[in-house]
Amino acid sequence: MKNAFSKILPFFFITGFILYWISIFILAMPPNVVKGFITDRAPRYTSLFGNSWNFFAPPYTYYNRLYYIIREKAHPNKVDTIEVIENISKQKQHNAPFNQKENIIDHLINHDVGMIIYIVWNDKKRPSESEPGTTDSTYIANAIAAVAENSNYLNSKATLFSYGNVVLKENKIDTAGKEIKIVITQTKINPFKNMSDTTSLQKEIIFIETSYNPIKR
Amino acid sequence: MIIEHMGYYADKLQQKNYKSFYLSFLRVAISIWLLKEVVINWSAMDILYGSSTFVTLKSNLISRIPGGGLTLVRTYYLWVIEFYIIVILLNILGIGRWFTALLLFLMVDFLEKMNTSFVNGGDKMVRLILLYMIFANSYQYFVLYKNRKEVSEKGKLKNLISNLAAVSIMLQLCVAYFGSGIAKINDTFWLNGEATYYALSMERFVGTSLNKYIVQQKWIDYLTNYGTIIFELFFPILIWIKKMRKPLLITGAIFHMCIYIFMMIYGFEIVFILIYGLFLPNKMLVDFSQKIKSFFWKEEFFKA
């Protein structure tokens, strides 16, 4: 009996191994029927073992910018503006290869900036030059309102507002009687076909604009 | 027919641990890599895991710890990190064997869930390597003390599981490359040969001042673009052909070193290159290690 069991056991392991690798291969592929079936039926299995490995596919074709706009409640016209992403990238380049602290901030901030843009604009037309009028505040406010209860959106927004407090401290900005809002923009990288045309400046388009929030002290 | 084939491989895989040397090396190398990550992240540990982090945790097992558990973990995050370092050291020395390997996997998974925003492809790959290493016998070399050799049925089964774990790590690399290659041929920018121009222009990934000159050379853009696709699609197929192995591994190492230098993507590249050794024959690696050993231990060396 013991001998029979030890003869069968290797077959079980090899069968399990083959089935596991078939599922992992399918999960690494672009969306398909079988992948959808596995993801729906076993979401935990998918998140534990299945990964999509699509490095830079598609590549980023634009620069993101994250602005913190701070104003005095009593004098709404008195405004301070701080952009952070370009600054972090420059520091990261300057300190390479010993740039882990900048690398960490870069990852944390860009992750949530990307997440917010994805959640808000994923299933909608983005404001663009080809659609006049789509960049106005009302259009953006409506797009944001549609996902206002989305927990991932709320988490990412909370992270960026928290980082705003760090930025204010670093820039030694007095926060008394002030409020803050976030603006995220995108500027396209010069298209491949016009790469050598350094004179053509791409237009910076507003993608996210929150309302003013009180500053937590 | 299928049963016969399975029987053949079941027998073959039980005979010995075919990757005993490199699995041991990989255990030590990945542990040192994890230790290196702790050291270079040390000044920002509080931002990553501590109470002064500005990151709002996404909903997962850690964020749902009842009774303010997350706040407690964040307050005493240094205890977690210290315990993590101890587990890494135990794994380097091979103390605790499979139990330590399991503990290390759980710790890495826990820390990744503590800050999911910071997890990149390299971290995901390390997590999966550690998962497979739980099943691998990586304790024949580089350990504080050795176990006696097992030749029983249990020992045979351990060989089988260890060999399957080693193949799993190799397959994981192949799946990552192939999945990435397939994603690229489904993308217009990659199909048109424009993608590396955009990737190298992205300010977050401008690793050297040379980048802006390199991307202006269209032939370099096309070469790197289509070269990447060909490499990622064909590596998983050709690597199993003996004659192709060395040129592919050398090409892969150069490919990853270029990404390391020109795109400032560091840890990720090292992890991928570390897996390459599993594709080399055990005997060759053992002989190579003996040569290194005899070089450093020969009498003339000490006399000099």
PDB file of N, CA and C in Angstrom, chain B residues 173-174 176-186 190-191 193 195-196 221-239 244 247-248 251-252 255 276:
ATOM      1  N   LEU B 173      10.596  33.140 -15.344  1.00  0.00           N
ATOM      2  CA  LEU B 173      11.347  34.107 -16.148  1.00  0.00           C
ATOM      3  C   LEU B 173      10.854  34.078 -17.601  1.00  0.00           C
ATOM      4  N   CYS B 174      10.673  32.862 -18.123  1.00  0.00           N
ATOM      5  CA  CYS B 174      10.220  32.722 -19.510  1.00  0.00           C
ATOM      6  C   CYS B 174       8.826  33.333 -19.703  1.00  0.00           C
ATOM      7  N   ALA B 176       7.489  35.708 -17.917  1.00  0.00           N
ATOM      8  CA  ALA B 176       7.597  37.174 -17.810  1.00  0.00           C
ATOM      9  C   ALA B 176       8.052  37.764 -19.148  1.00  0.00           C
ATOM     10  N   TYR B 177       9.085  37.167 -19.746  1.00  0.00           N
ATOM     11  CA  TYR B 177       9.571  37.662 -21.040  1.00  0.00           C
ATOM     12  C   TYR B 177       8.494  37.505 -22.127  1.00  0.00           C
ATOM     13  N   PHE B 178       7.914  36.320 -22.200  1.00  0.00           N
ATOM     14  CA  PHE B 178       6.968  36.037 -23.278  1.00  0.00           C
ATOM     15  C   PHE B 178       5.708  36.912 -23.139  1.00  0.00           C
ATOM     16  N   GLY B 179       5.206  37.022 -21.914  1.00  0.00           N
ATOM     17  CA  GLY B 179       4.030  37.871 -21.658  1.00  0.00           C
ATOM     18  C   GLY B 179       4.311  39.310 -22.069  1.00  0.00           C
ATOM     19  N   SER B 180       5.527  39.767 -21.732  1.00  0.00           N
ATOM     20  CA  SER B 180       5.913  41.135 -22.079  1.00  0.00           C
ATOM     21  C   SER B 180       6.034  41.286 -23.600  1.00  0.00           C
ATOM     22  N   GLY B 181       6.605  40.274 -24.251  1.00  0.00           N
ATOM     23  CA  GLY B 181       6.734  40.298 -25.717  1.00  0.00           C
ATOM     24  C   GLY B 181       5.383  40.342 -26.398  1.00  0.00           C
ATOM     25  N   ILE B 182       4.451  39.534 -25.910  1.00  0.00           N
ATOM     26  CA  ILE B 182       3.098  39.494 -26.493  1.00  0.00           C
ATOM     27  C   ILE B 182       2.401  40.844 -26.297  1.00  0.00           C
ATOM     28  N   ALA B 183       2.557  41.429 -25.081  1.00  0.00           N
ATOM     29  CA  ALA B 183       1.948  42.754 -24.822  1.00  0.00           C
ATOM     30  C   ALA B 183       2.522  43.782 -25.794  1.00  0.00           C
ATOM     31  N   LYS B 184       3.804  43.654 -26.101  1.00  0.00           N
ATOM     32  CA  LYS B 184       4.463  44.632 -26.983  1.00  0.00           C
ATOM     33  C   LYS B 184       3.972  44.498 -28.430  1.00  0.00           C
ATOM     34  N   ILE B 185       3.777  43.261 -28.909  1.00  0.00           N
ATOM     35  CA  ILE B 185       3.321  43.144 -30.302  1.00  0.00           C
ATOM     36  C   ILE B 185       1.833  43.492 -30.441  1.00  0.00           C
ATOM     37  N   ASN B 186       1.181  43.715 -29.323  1.00  0.00           N
ATOM     38  CA  ASN B 186      -0.208  44.188 -29.367  1.00  0.00           C
ATOM     39  C   ASN B 186      -0.299  45.702 -29.205  1.00  0.00           C
ATOM     40  N   TRP B 190       5.094  49.992 -30.107  1.00  0.00           N
ATOM     41  CA  TRP B 190       6.125  48.965 -30.232  1.00  0.00           C
ATOM     42  C   TRP B 190       6.149  48.415 -31.661  1.00  0.00           C
ATOM     43  N   LEU B 191       4.960  48.251 -32.246  1.00  0.00           N
ATOM     44  CA  LEU B 191       4.908  47.722 -33.619  1.00  0.00           C
ATOM     45  C   LEU B 191       5.543  48.690 -34.618  1.00  0.00           C
ATOM     46  N   GLY B 193       7.978  50.710 -33.964  1.00  0.00           N
ATOM     47  CA  GLY B 193       9.400  50.919 -33.651  1.00  0.00           C
ATOM     48  C   GLY B 193       9.664  52.208 -32.894  1.00  0.00           C
ATOM     49  N   ALA B 195       8.642  52.807 -29.519  1.00  0.00           N
ATOM     50  CA  ALA B 195       8.458  52.709 -28.065  1.00  0.00           C
ATOM     51  C   ALA B 195       9.694  53.046 -27.244  1.00  0.00           C
ATOM     52  N   THR B 196      10.884  52.576 -27.670  1.00  0.00           N
ATOM     53  CA  THR B 196      12.065  52.873 -26.835  1.00  0.00           C
ATOM     54  C   THR B 196      12.417  54.361 -26.883  1.00  0.00           C
ATOM     55  N   ASP B 221      16.751  53.671 -32.044  1.00  0.00           N
ATOM     56  CA  ASP B 221      15.374  53.457 -31.569  1.00  0.00           C
ATOM     57  C   ASP B 221      14.777  52.193 -32.178  1.00  0.00           C
ATOM     58  N   TYR B 222      14.936  52.057 -33.508  1.00  0.00           N
ATOM     59  CA  TYR B 222      14.377  50.870 -34.183  1.00  0.00           C
ATOM     60  C   TYR B 222      15.068  49.593 -33.706  1.00  0.00           C
ATOM     61  N   LEU B 223      16.406  49.671 -33.610  1.00  0.00           N
ATOM     62  CA  LEU B 223      17.183  48.482 -33.218  1.00  0.00           C
ATOM     63  C   LEU B 223      16.790  48.009 -31.812  1.00  0.00           C
ATOM     64  N   THR B 224      16.742  48.960 -30.867  1.00  0.00           N
ATOM     65  CA  THR B 224      16.424  48.575 -29.482  1.00  0.00           C
ATOM     66  C   THR B 224      14.960  48.139 -29.366  1.00  0.00           C
ATOM     67  N   ASN B 225      14.087  48.818 -30.111  1.00  0.00           N
ATOM     68  CA  ASN B 225      12.659  48.489 -30.075  1.00  0.00           C
ATOM     69  C   ASN B 225      12.412  47.049 -30.567  1.00  0.00           C
ATOM     70  N   TYR B 226      12.844  46.775 -31.813  1.00  0.00           N
ATOM     71  CA  TYR B 226      12.575  45.444 -32.374  1.00  0.00           C
ATOM     72  C   TYR B 226      13.466  44.380 -31.736  1.00  0.00           C
ATOM     73  N   GLY B 227      14.673  44.787 -31.323  1.00  0.00           N
ATOM     74  CA  GLY B 227      15.567  43.849 -30.624  1.00  0.00           C
ATOM     75  C   GLY B 227      14.927  43.361 -29.331  1.00  0.00           C
ATOM     76  N   THR B 228      14.293  44.286 -28.595  1.00  0.00           N
ATOM     77  CA  THR B 228      13.632  43.922 -27.328  1.00  0.00           C
ATOM     78  C   THR B 228      12.504  42.923 -27.600  1.00  0.00           C
ATOM     79  N   ILE B 229      11.692  43.219 -28.620  1.00  0.00           N
ATOM     80  CA  ILE B 229      10.560  42.323 -28.930  1.00  0.00           C
ATOM     81  C   ILE B 229      11.073  40.930 -29.294  1.00  0.00           C
ATOM     82  N   ILE B 230      12.077  40.880 -30.180  1.00  0.00           N
ATOM     83  CA  ILE B 230      12.610  39.579 -30.625  1.00  0.00           C
ATOM     84  C   ILE B 230      13.178  38.815 -29.425  1.00  0.00           C
ATOM     85  N   PHE B 231      13.961  39.521 -28.601  1.00  0.00           N
ATOM     86  CA  PHE B 231      14.566  38.865 -27.428  1.00  0.00           C
ATOM     87  C   PHE B 231      13.482  38.305 -26.507  1.00  0.00           C
ATOM     88  N   GLU B 232      12.478  39.128 -26.189  1.00  0.00           N
ATOM     89  CA  GLU B 232      11.456  38.690 -25.228  1.00  0.00           C
ATOM     90  C   GLU B 232      10.588  37.547 -25.768  1.00  0.00           C
ATOM     91  N   LEU B 233      10.358  37.554 -27.064  1.00  0.00           N
ATOM     92  CA  LEU B 233       9.521  36.493 -27.637  1.00  0.00           C
ATOM     93  C   LEU B 233      10.281  35.181 -27.839  1.00  0.00           C
ATOM     94  N   PHE B 234      11.570  35.297 -28.185  1.00  0.00           N
ATOM     95  CA  PHE B 234      12.304  34.079 -28.543  1.00  0.00           C
ATOM     96  C   PHE B 234      13.137  33.484 -27.415  1.00  0.00           C
ATOM     97  N   PHE B 235      13.490  34.286 -26.418  1.00  0.00           N
ATOM     98  CA  PHE B 235      14.258  33.750 -25.279  1.00  0.00           C
ATOM     99  C   PHE B 235      13.563  32.529 -24.667  1.00  0.00           C
ATOM    100  N   PRO B 236      12.251  32.632 -24.352  1.00  0.00           N
ATOM    101  CA  PRO B 236      11.590  31.492 -23.681  1.00  0.00           C
ATOM    102  C   PRO B 236      11.574  30.208 -24.513  1.00  0.00           C
ATOM    103  N   ILE B 237      11.719  30.340 -25.837  1.00  0.00           N
ATOM    104  CA  ILE B 237      11.699  29.148 -26.687  1.00  0.00           C
ATOM    105  C   ILE B 237      13.128  28.619 -26.892  1.00  0.00           C
ATOM    106  N   LEU B 238      14.038  29.544 -27.241  1.00  0.00           N
ATOM    107  CA  LEU B 238      15.391  29.114 -27.629  1.00  0.00           C
ATOM    108  C   LEU B 238      16.276  28.730 -26.438  1.00  0.00           C
ATOM    109  N   ILE B 239      15.942  29.223 -25.252  1.00  0.00           N
ATOM    110  CA  ILE B 239      16.809  28.965 -24.085  1.00  0.00           C
ATOM    111  C   ILE B 239      16.903  27.473 -23.750  1.00  0.00           C
ATOM    112  N   MET B 244      22.055  27.406 -28.000  1.00  0.00           N
ATOM    113  CA  MET B 244      21.617  28.801 -27.965  1.00  0.00           C
ATOM    114  C   MET B 244      21.774  29.439 -26.589  1.00  0.00           C
ATOM    115  N   PRO B 247      24.818  32.295 -25.807  1.00  0.00           N
ATOM    116  CA  PRO B 247      24.599  33.599 -26.456  1.00  0.00           C
ATOM    117  C   PRO B 247      23.362  34.330 -25.941  1.00  0.00           C
ATOM    118  N   LEU B 248      22.306  33.548 -25.644  1.00  0.00           N
ATOM    119  CA  LEU B 248      21.071  34.190 -25.143  1.00  0.00           C
ATOM    120  C   LEU B 248      21.286  34.800 -23.763  1.00  0.00           C
ATOM    121  N   THR B 251      23.378  37.925 -24.147  1.00  0.00           N
ATOM    122  CA  THR B 251      22.529  39.007 -24.700  1.00  0.00           C
ATOM    123  C   THR B 251      21.603  39.553 -23.616  1.00  0.00           C
ATOM    124  N   GLY B 252      20.994  38.634 -22.859  1.00  0.00           N
ATOM    125  CA  GLY B 252      20.067  39.042 -21.796  1.00  0.00           C
ATOM    126  C   GLY B 252      20.753  39.887 -20.738  1.00  0.00           C
ATOM    127  N   PHE B 255      21.344  43.272 -22.170  1.00  0.00           N
ATOM    128  CA  PHE B 255      20.030  43.931 -22.263  1.00  0.00           C
ATOM    129  C   PHE B 255      19.626  44.526 -20.899  1.00  0.00           C
ATOM    130  N   TYR B 276      19.321  33.674 -14.326  1.00  0.00           N
ATOM    131  CA  TYR B 276      20.005  33.082 -15.485  1.00  0.00           C
ATOM    132  C   TYR B 276      20.849  31.853 -15.135  1.00  0.00           C
TER     133      TYR B 276
END
